[in-house]
Short mmCIF file of C-alpha atoms in Angstrom, two decimals:
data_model
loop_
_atom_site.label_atom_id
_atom_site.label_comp_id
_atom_site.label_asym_id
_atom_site.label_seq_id
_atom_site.Cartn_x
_atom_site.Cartn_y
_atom_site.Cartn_z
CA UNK A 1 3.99 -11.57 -14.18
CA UNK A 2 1.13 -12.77 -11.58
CA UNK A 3 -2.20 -10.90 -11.98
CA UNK A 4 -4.95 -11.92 -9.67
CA UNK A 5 -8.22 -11.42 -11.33
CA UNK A 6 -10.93 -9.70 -9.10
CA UNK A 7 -13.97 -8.47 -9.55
CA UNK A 8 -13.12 -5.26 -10.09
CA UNK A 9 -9.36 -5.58 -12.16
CA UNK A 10 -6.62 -7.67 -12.56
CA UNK A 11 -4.40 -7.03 -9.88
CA UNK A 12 -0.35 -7.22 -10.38
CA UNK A 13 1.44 -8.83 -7.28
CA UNK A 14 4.67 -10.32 -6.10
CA UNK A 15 4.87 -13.01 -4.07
CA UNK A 16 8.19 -13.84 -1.77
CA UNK A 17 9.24 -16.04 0.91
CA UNK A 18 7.25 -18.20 2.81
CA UNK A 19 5.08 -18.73 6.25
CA UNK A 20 2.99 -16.09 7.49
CA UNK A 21 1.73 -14.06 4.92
CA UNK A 22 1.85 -10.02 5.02
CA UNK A 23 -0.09 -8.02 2.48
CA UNK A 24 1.64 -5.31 1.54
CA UNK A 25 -0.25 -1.76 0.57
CA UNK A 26 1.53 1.00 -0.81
CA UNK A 27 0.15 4.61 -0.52
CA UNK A 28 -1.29 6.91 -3.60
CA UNK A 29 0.04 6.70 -7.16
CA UNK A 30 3.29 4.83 -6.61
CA UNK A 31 3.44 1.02 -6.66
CA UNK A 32 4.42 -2.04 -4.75
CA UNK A 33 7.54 -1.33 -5.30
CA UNK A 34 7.36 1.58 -2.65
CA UNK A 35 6.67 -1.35 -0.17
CA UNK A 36 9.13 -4.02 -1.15
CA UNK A 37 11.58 -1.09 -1.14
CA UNK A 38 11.12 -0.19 2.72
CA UNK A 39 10.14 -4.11 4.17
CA UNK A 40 12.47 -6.34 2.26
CA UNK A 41 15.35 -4.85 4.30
CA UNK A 42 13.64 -6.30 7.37
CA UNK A 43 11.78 -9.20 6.41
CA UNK A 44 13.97 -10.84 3.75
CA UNK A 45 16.27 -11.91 6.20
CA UNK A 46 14.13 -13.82 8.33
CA UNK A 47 12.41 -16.81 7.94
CA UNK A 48 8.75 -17.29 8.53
CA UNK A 49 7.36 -14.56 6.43
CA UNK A 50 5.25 -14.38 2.93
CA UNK A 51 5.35 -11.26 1.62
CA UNK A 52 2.78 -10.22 -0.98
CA UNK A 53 2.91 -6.98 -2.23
CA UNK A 54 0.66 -5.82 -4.71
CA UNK A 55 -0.05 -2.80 -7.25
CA UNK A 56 -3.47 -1.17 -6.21
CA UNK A 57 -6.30 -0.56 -8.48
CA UNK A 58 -5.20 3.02 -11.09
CA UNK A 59 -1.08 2.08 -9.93
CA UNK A 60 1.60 0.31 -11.26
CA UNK A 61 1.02 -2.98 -13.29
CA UNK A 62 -2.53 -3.67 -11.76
CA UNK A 63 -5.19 -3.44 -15.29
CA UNK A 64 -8.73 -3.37 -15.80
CA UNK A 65 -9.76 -1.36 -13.21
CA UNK A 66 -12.06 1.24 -14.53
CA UNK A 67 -15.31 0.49 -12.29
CA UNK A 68 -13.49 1.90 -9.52
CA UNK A 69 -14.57 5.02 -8.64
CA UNK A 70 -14.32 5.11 -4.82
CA UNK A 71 -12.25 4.39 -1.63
CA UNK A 72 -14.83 1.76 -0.90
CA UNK A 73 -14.56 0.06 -4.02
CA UNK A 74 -10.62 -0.07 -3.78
CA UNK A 75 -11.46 -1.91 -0.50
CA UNK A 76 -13.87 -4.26 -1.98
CA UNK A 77 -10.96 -5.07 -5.04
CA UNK A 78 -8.21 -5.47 -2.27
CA UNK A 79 -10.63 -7.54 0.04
CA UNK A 80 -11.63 -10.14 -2.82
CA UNK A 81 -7.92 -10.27 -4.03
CA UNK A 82 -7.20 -11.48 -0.29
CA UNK A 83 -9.94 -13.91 -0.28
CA UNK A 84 -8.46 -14.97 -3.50
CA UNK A 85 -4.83 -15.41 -2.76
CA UNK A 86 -5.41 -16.43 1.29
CA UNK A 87 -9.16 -17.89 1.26
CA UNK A 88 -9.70 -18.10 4.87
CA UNK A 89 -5.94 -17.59 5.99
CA UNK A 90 -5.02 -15.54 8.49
CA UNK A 91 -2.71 -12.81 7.60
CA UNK A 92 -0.78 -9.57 9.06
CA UNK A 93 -1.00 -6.41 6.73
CA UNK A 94 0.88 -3.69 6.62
CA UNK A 95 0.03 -0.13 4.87
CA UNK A 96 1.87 2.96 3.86
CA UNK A 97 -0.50 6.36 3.36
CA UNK A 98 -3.51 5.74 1.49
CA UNK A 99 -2.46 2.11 1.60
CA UNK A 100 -2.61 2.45 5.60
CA UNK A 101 -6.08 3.76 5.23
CA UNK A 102 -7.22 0.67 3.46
CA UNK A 103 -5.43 -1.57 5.98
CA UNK A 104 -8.01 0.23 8.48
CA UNK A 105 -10.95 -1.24 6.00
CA UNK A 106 -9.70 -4.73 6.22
CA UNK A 107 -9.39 -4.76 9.72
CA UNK A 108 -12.79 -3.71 10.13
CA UNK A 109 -14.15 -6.33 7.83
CA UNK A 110 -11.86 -9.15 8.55
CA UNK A 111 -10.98 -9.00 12.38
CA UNK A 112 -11.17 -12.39 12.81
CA UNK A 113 -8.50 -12.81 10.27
CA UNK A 114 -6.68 -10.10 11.39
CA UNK A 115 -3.23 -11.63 13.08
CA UNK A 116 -1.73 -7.91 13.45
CA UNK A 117 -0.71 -5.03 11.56
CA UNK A 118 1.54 -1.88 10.36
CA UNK A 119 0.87 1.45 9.84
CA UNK A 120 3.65 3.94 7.78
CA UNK A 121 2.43 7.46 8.08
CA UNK A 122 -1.43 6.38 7.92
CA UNK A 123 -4.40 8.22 6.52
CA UNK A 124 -6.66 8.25 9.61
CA UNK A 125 -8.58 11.68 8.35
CA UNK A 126 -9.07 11.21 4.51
CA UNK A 127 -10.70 15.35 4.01
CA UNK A 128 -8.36 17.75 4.27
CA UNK A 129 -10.95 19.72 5.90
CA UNK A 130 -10.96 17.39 8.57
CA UNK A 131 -7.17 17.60 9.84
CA UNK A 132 -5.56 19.65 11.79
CA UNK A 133 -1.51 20.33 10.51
CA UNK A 134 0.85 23.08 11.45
CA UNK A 135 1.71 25.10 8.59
CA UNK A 136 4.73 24.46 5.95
CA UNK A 137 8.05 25.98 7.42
CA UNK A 138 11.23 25.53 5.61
CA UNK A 139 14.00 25.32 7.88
CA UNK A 140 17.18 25.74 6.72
CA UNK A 141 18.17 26.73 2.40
CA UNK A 142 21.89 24.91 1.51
CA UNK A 143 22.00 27.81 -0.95
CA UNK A 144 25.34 26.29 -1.56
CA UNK A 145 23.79 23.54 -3.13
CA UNK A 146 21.33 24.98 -4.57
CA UNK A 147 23.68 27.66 -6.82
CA UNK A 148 25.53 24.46 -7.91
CA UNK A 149 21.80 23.16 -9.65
CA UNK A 150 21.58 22.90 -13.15
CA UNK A 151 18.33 24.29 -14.48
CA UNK A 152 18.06 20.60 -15.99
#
């Protein structure tokens, strides 16, 4: 299993492919896996592309990671473990939810390395008191399916 040692924790990672590289940040409390999952489908078959996906600080296989306490400090692990894995390279990144809201972080410190980048369903507003979102409706009840639930 690759690790990447940091700073701030020894970060899990997969590496595939080869050419441009894309890191890969999953959203809050799953794992890389969540990534691989969605982009593989559309990157595996064409050539040109590294894909790293990794496990961010408190998710998945990623250890050692207790001195961070902060969205800034998960930025400042992810930041050195791209310095470490593409020192000076150019890369693309691509983030999913809390991952997306980390992509923002990079961009703003690393423009210049910045080829381009991909948001799924971004943070952009991190406080709840800060966003504006219709209330929950549910839509339509299969209560057809749901009689045929088990209460396991």
């Amino acid at each position: 299993m690759p690790y990447c040692k940091v700073r701030q924790a020894d970060i899990y990672y997969e590496d595939i492919g080869e050419g441009k590289p894309i890191v890969m940040l999953h959203g809050y409390t799953p794992d890389h896996r969540l990534m691989s999952g969605c982009m593989e489908p559309i990157v595996a078959e064409r050539d040109g592309w590294r894909r790293i996906y990794i496990d961010l600080p408190g998710m998945g296989m990623t250890k050692n990671y207790h001195e961070i306490s902060s969205s800034d400090e998960m930025l400042g692990a992810v930041s050195d473990f791209v310095e470490a894995i593409l020192p000076g390279e150019s890369y693309i990144v691509a983030g999913e939810s809390y991952g997306g809201y980390i992509a923002r972080g990079l961009i703003h410190q690393q423009k210049e390395r910045i080829l381009g980048a991909a948001f799924i369903c971004p943070v952009i507003l991190p406080l709840n008191e800060d966003r504006t979102v219709e209330e929950h409706k549910i839509m339509k009840i299969d209560e057809a399916f749901i009689k045929r639930l088990s209460k396991e």
